[in-house]
Amino acid sequence: FLSRRGPGLKFARAGLFVLGQVASAKMADRGQDYKTTVKCDCGECEIVLYGKPVYPNGNYCCCNDCRQSAQYLEKQGGRKELKEPAKAVWYPNDIDVVKENFYAFKLRDKTITTKVACKKCHNLIFAQNDFYQGNVTCVYYKTVNVSPMPNEAKSCAVFCTSEFPPTYPKIKMPEGKIAFQCEKFFVDGKPTEGLMEFLMKAFSKKVENPKGSTNGCQIVEKLKSDVVVLNLEPLKDF
């Protein structure tokens, strides 16, 4: 359990984490120009992310793993699978934990993505992936309560459309067209080339965590001994 007593991070055995004077001072030093609050439905998990998204707004992921994660969480009692692309946004990996009742899970032992959810309501709080290089964390903003919400109308990327069920609603892009058979990437409503180059540059930007703060990698590491490995059979492409 994360607590900010004293000069650094310490772990407490039980109880709810409450932001104290030290954390408040740290938040003020970091600046209040852009922060995002992520809360689960039951109220037992809450984090604050600092800094603007490393990529302007939301993106759509149609991959089998995102769908399979949503199906698993629904079976545990979480939100119903929306049967649409997973909607996600990447933030600098600079986090304050306000409340936590986390658990971590992976679909398979060798997958590079670890997802963190609430033990009680099974909202998906965030995800960490080796591709992020420890510098960003991913929030799926339709699986949890996020404020402020990303502006889908301006920017988005679409990934893995070949894995997306054709019976699901088509993906509307900022230019008003439908993206379904190809990858597309928009920034401020304009098509952009070189998606992977853009992401690698964005993900390689180092994030310095202020004293007393944490990040998604550290949270996952703390949960590592109890991570749930589901070993589910991969879903088939369409």
Short mmCIF file of C-alpha atoms in Angstrom, two decimals:
data_model
loop_
_atom_site.label_atom_id
_atom_site.label_comp_id
_atom_site.label_asym_id
_atom_site.label_seq_id
_atom_site.Cartn_x
_atom_site.Cartn_y
_atom_site.Cartn_z
CA PHE A 1 0.00 0.00 0.00
CA LEU A 2 1.48 3.37 -1.02
CA SER A 3 2.01 6.06 1.57
CA ARG A 4 4.00 9.29 1.41
CA ARG A 5 5.21 9.60 4.97
CA GLY A 6 8.75 10.87 5.27
CA PRO A 7 11.20 11.55 2.44
CA GLY A 8 10.23 8.76 0.08
CA LEU A 9 7.83 5.99 -0.76
CA LYS A 10 6.90 3.60 2.01
CA PHE A 11 4.47 0.73 2.14
CA ALA A 12 1.72 0.39 4.71
CA ARG A 13 -0.11 -2.86 5.37
CA ALA A 14 -3.73 -1.71 5.27
CA GLY A 15 -6.12 1.22 5.20
CA LEU A 16 -7.02 3.87 2.67
CA PHE A 17 -4.35 6.14 1.26
CA VAL A 18 -5.02 9.83 1.92
CA LEU A 19 -3.13 12.72 0.35
CA GLY A 20 -1.38 14.65 3.09
CA GLN A 21 0.45 17.91 3.37
CA VAL A 22 3.65 16.53 1.82
CA ALA A 23 1.74 15.27 -1.24
CA SER A 24 -0.15 18.56 -1.52
CA ALA A 25 3.09 20.52 -1.56
CA LYS A 26 4.52 18.17 -4.18
CA MET A 27 1.43 18.62 -6.35
CA ALA A 28 1.81 22.40 -6.16
CA ASP A 29 5.49 22.17 -7.17
CA ARG A 30 4.60 20.03 -10.16
CA GLY A 31 2.10 22.56 -11.45
CA GLN A 32 -1.62 22.35 -12.02
CA ASP A 33 -1.69 23.15 -15.76
CA TYR A 34 -2.94 19.67 -16.71
CA LYS A 35 -3.95 16.75 -14.56
CA THR A 36 -6.34 13.87 -15.11
CA THR A 37 -8.34 12.07 -12.44
CA VAL A 38 -9.18 8.39 -12.86
CA LYS A 39 -11.79 6.91 -10.50
CA CYS A 40 -13.45 3.51 -10.43
CA ASP A 41 -17.21 3.02 -10.07
CA CYS A 42 -17.11 1.79 -6.47
CA GLY A 43 -14.75 4.54 -5.29
CA GLU A 44 -12.04 2.27 -3.88
CA CYS A 45 -9.46 3.18 -6.55
CA GLU A 46 -8.43 6.65 -7.62
CA ILE A 47 -5.30 8.00 -9.25
CA VAL A 48 -4.22 11.39 -10.55
CA LEU A 49 -2.07 11.61 -13.69
CA TYR A 50 0.06 14.71 -14.28
CA GLY A 51 0.87 16.17 -17.68
CA LYS A 52 -0.89 16.39 -21.03
CA PRO A 53 -1.35 13.19 -23.02
CA VAL A 54 1.83 12.35 -24.91
CA TYR A 55 -0.36 11.98 -27.97
CA PRO A 56 -3.08 14.59 -28.35
CA ASN A 57 -6.25 12.68 -27.59
CA GLY A 58 -7.88 9.28 -27.68
CA ASN A 59 -7.05 6.33 -29.87
CA TYR A 60 -9.03 3.26 -30.87
CA CYS A 61 -7.55 -0.18 -30.44
CA CYS A 62 -9.33 -3.06 -32.17
CA CYS A 63 -6.95 -5.79 -31.03
CA ASN A 64 -8.07 -9.15 -29.73
CA ASP A 65 -6.31 -8.62 -26.40
CA CYS A 66 -8.29 -5.46 -25.62
CA ARG A 67 -11.55 -7.27 -26.38
CA GLN A 68 -10.51 -10.31 -24.36
CA SER A 69 -9.58 -8.15 -21.36
CA ALA A 70 -12.99 -6.45 -21.50
CA GLN A 71 -14.73 -9.82 -21.64
CA TYR A 72 -12.74 -11.09 -18.66
CA LEU A 73 -13.51 -8.02 -16.53
CA GLU A 74 -17.22 -8.27 -17.36
CA LYS A 75 -17.26 -11.90 -16.19
CA GLN A 76 -15.69 -10.79 -12.90
CA GLY A 77 -18.58 -8.36 -12.36
CA GLY A 78 -17.16 -5.31 -14.10
CA ARG A 79 -18.65 -3.10 -16.78
CA LYS A 80 -20.22 -4.77 -19.78
CA GLU A 81 -18.06 -5.08 -22.85
CA LEU A 82 -19.03 -2.19 -25.10
CA LYS A 83 -18.54 -4.20 -28.31
CA GLU A 84 -16.64 -1.35 -29.89
CA PRO A 85 -12.94 -0.48 -30.14
CA ALA A 86 -11.14 0.01 -26.86
CA LYS A 87 -10.72 3.75 -26.37
CA ALA A 88 -7.44 4.66 -24.78
CA VAL A 89 -5.05 7.54 -24.20
CA TRP A 90 -1.42 7.65 -23.08
CA TYR A 91 -0.26 9.97 -20.29
CA PRO A 92 3.19 10.73 -18.89
CA ASN A 93 3.99 8.09 -16.30
CA ASP A 94 3.66 10.47 -13.34
CA ILE A 95 0.99 9.33 -10.87
CA ASP A 96 -0.41 10.13 -7.46
CA VAL A 97 -2.32 7.26 -5.86
CA VAL A 98 -5.27 8.66 -3.90
CA LYS A 99 -7.03 5.37 -3.11
CA GLU A 100 -6.07 1.86 -4.05
CA ASN A 101 -7.56 -1.59 -4.02
CA PHE A 102 -5.68 -2.84 -7.06
CA TYR A 103 -4.96 -6.17 -8.64
CA ALA A 104 -2.94 -6.85 -11.79
CA PHE A 105 -3.61 -9.37 -14.53
CA LYS A 106 -2.14 -10.62 -17.79
CA LEU A 107 -3.97 -12.57 -20.47
CA ARG A 108 -1.02 -14.92 -20.96
CA ASP A 109 2.33 -15.43 -19.32
CA LYS A 110 4.37 -14.07 -22.24
CA THR A 111 2.21 -11.06 -23.08
CA ILE A 112 3.99 -7.73 -22.60
CA THR A 113 0.93 -5.89 -21.26
CA THR A 114 -0.04 -5.88 -17.59
CA LYS A 115 -3.39 -4.35 -16.68
CA VAL A 116 -4.38 -2.98 -13.29
CA ALA A 117 -8.02 -3.11 -12.16
CA CYS A 118 -10.08 -2.55 -9.03
CA LYS A 119 -10.55 -5.65 -6.90
CA LYS A 120 -14.12 -4.72 -6.00
CA CYS A 121 -15.80 -3.29 -9.13
CA HIS A 122 -13.30 -4.60 -11.72
CA ASN A 123 -12.96 -1.30 -13.55
CA LEU A 124 -9.78 -1.21 -15.60
CA ILE A 125 -7.65 1.58 -14.11
CA PHE A 126 -4.59 1.59 -16.38
CA ALA A 127 -2.22 -0.61 -18.37
CA GLN A 128 1.55 -0.89 -18.70
CA ASN A 129 3.28 -2.30 -21.77
CA ASP A 130 6.99 -2.89 -22.41
CA PHE A 131 6.65 -0.81 -25.57
CA TYR A 132 5.98 2.25 -23.39
CA GLN A 133 9.61 2.16 -22.12
CA GLY A 134 8.39 3.11 -18.64
CA ASN A 135 7.58 6.65 -19.75
CA VAL A 136 3.82 6.52 -20.29
CA THR A 137 0.80 4.78 -18.86
CA CYS A 138 -2.36 3.89 -20.77
CA VAL A 139 -5.89 4.64 -19.54
CA TYR A 140 -8.94 3.11 -21.22
CA TYR A 141 -11.38 5.94 -20.77
CA LYS A 142 -14.59 3.95 -21.36
CA THR A 143 -13.75 1.34 -18.71
CA VAL A 144 -13.42 3.79 -15.82
CA ASN A 145 -14.34 7.37 -14.88
CA VAL A 146 -11.88 9.85 -16.40
CA SER A 147 -11.88 13.63 -16.00
CA PRO A 148 -11.26 15.48 -18.24
CA MET A 149 -12.23 13.18 -21.07
CA PRO A 150 -10.11 13.12 -24.26
CA ASN A 151 -11.49 14.98 -27.26
CA GLU A 152 -12.22 12.19 -29.72
CA ALA A 153 -13.41 14.62 -32.38
CA LYS A 154 -9.94 16.06 -32.94
CA SER A 155 -7.43 13.25 -32.80
CA CYS A 156 -7.27 9.50 -32.89
CA ALA A 157 -5.34 6.52 -34.11
CA VAL A 158 -6.80 3.17 -35.11
CA PHE A 159 -4.87 -0.02 -34.49
CA CYS A 160 -5.37 -3.66 -35.51
CA THR A 161 -8.52 -3.24 -37.58
CA SER A 162 -8.08 -6.76 -38.98
CA GLU A 163 -8.85 -8.13 -35.51
CA PHE A 164 -12.05 -6.13 -35.06
CA PRO A 165 -15.37 -8.01 -35.43
CA PRO A 166 -17.18 -6.78 -38.57
CA THR A 167 -20.49 -6.90 -36.67
CA TYR A 168 -19.35 -4.15 -34.31
CA PRO A 169 -20.04 -0.46 -35.07
CA LYS A 170 -17.71 1.03 -37.66
CA ILE A 171 -15.07 3.52 -36.55
CA LYS A 172 -15.78 7.15 -37.38
CA MET A 173 -12.71 9.25 -38.05
CA PRO A 174 -12.26 13.04 -37.62
CA GLU A 175 -12.53 13.57 -41.38
CA GLY A 176 -15.97 11.97 -41.35
CA LYS A 177 -14.89 8.78 -43.11
CA ILE A 178 -14.96 5.21 -41.85
CA ALA A 179 -11.70 3.50 -40.94
CA PHE A 180 -12.03 -0.24 -41.04
CA GLN A 181 -9.56 -1.92 -43.33
CA CYS A 182 -6.44 0.12 -42.63
CA GLU A 183 -4.53 1.82 -39.87
CA LYS A 184 -5.11 5.58 -39.62
CA PHE A 185 -3.66 8.34 -37.49
CA PHE A 186 -4.91 11.87 -36.99
CA VAL A 187 -3.56 14.82 -35.00
CA ASP A 188 -5.90 17.77 -34.52
CA GLY A 189 -8.17 16.34 -37.18
CA LYS A 190 -5.46 16.07 -39.86
CA PRO A 191 -4.10 12.78 -41.27
CA THR A 192 -0.52 12.12 -40.19
CA GLU A 193 2.04 9.77 -41.69
CA GLY A 194 4.59 7.75 -39.76
CA LEU A 195 2.46 6.51 -36.86
CA MET A 196 5.05 4.17 -35.36
CA GLU A 197 7.82 6.77 -35.65
CA PHE A 198 5.60 9.30 -33.88
CA LEU A 199 4.79 6.87 -31.07
CA MET A 200 8.38 5.74 -30.55
CA LYS A 201 9.46 9.37 -30.24
CA ALA A 202 6.63 10.13 -27.82
CA PHE A 203 7.24 7.02 -25.71
CA SER A 204 10.98 7.62 -25.48
CA LYS A 205 10.56 10.98 -23.75
CA LYS A 206 11.81 10.47 -20.21
CA VAL A 207 9.52 11.32 -17.31
CA GLU A 208 11.03 12.49 -14.05
CA ASN A 209 8.85 11.57 -11.09
CA PRO A 210 8.93 14.13 -8.26
CA LYS A 211 9.94 12.84 -4.84
CA GLY A 212 7.01 11.03 -3.25
CA SER A 213 5.18 10.33 -6.51
CA THR A 214 4.95 6.99 -8.26
CA ASN A 215 4.30 5.60 -11.73
CA GLY A 216 2.52 2.71 -13.36
CA CYS A 217 5.65 0.56 -13.51
CA GLN A 218 6.22 0.87 -9.77
CA ILE A 219 2.59 0.03 -9.02
CA VAL A 220 2.78 -3.06 -11.26
CA GLU A 221 6.06 -4.08 -9.65
CA LYS A 222 4.46 -3.88 -6.21
CA LEU A 223 1.64 -6.13 -7.41
CA LYS A 224 3.99 -8.50 -9.26
CA SER A 225 3.94 -11.35 -6.75
CA ASP A 226 0.13 -11.54 -6.93
CA VAL A 227 -0.41 -10.85 -10.64
CA VAL A 228 -3.19 -13.01 -12.11
CA VAL A 229 -2.01 -14.84 -15.24
CA LEU A 230 -5.14 -16.01 -17.05
CA ASN A 231 -3.49 -18.12 -19.78
CA LEU A 232 -6.50 -17.67 -22.04
CA GLU A 233 -6.46 -18.96 -25.59
CA PRO A 234 -5.94 -16.02 -27.97
CA LEU A 235 -9.03 -14.86 -29.82
CA LYS A 236 -9.11 -15.44 -33.57
CA ASP A 237 -8.85 -12.68 -36.14
CA PHE A 238 -11.78 -11.89 -38.40
#
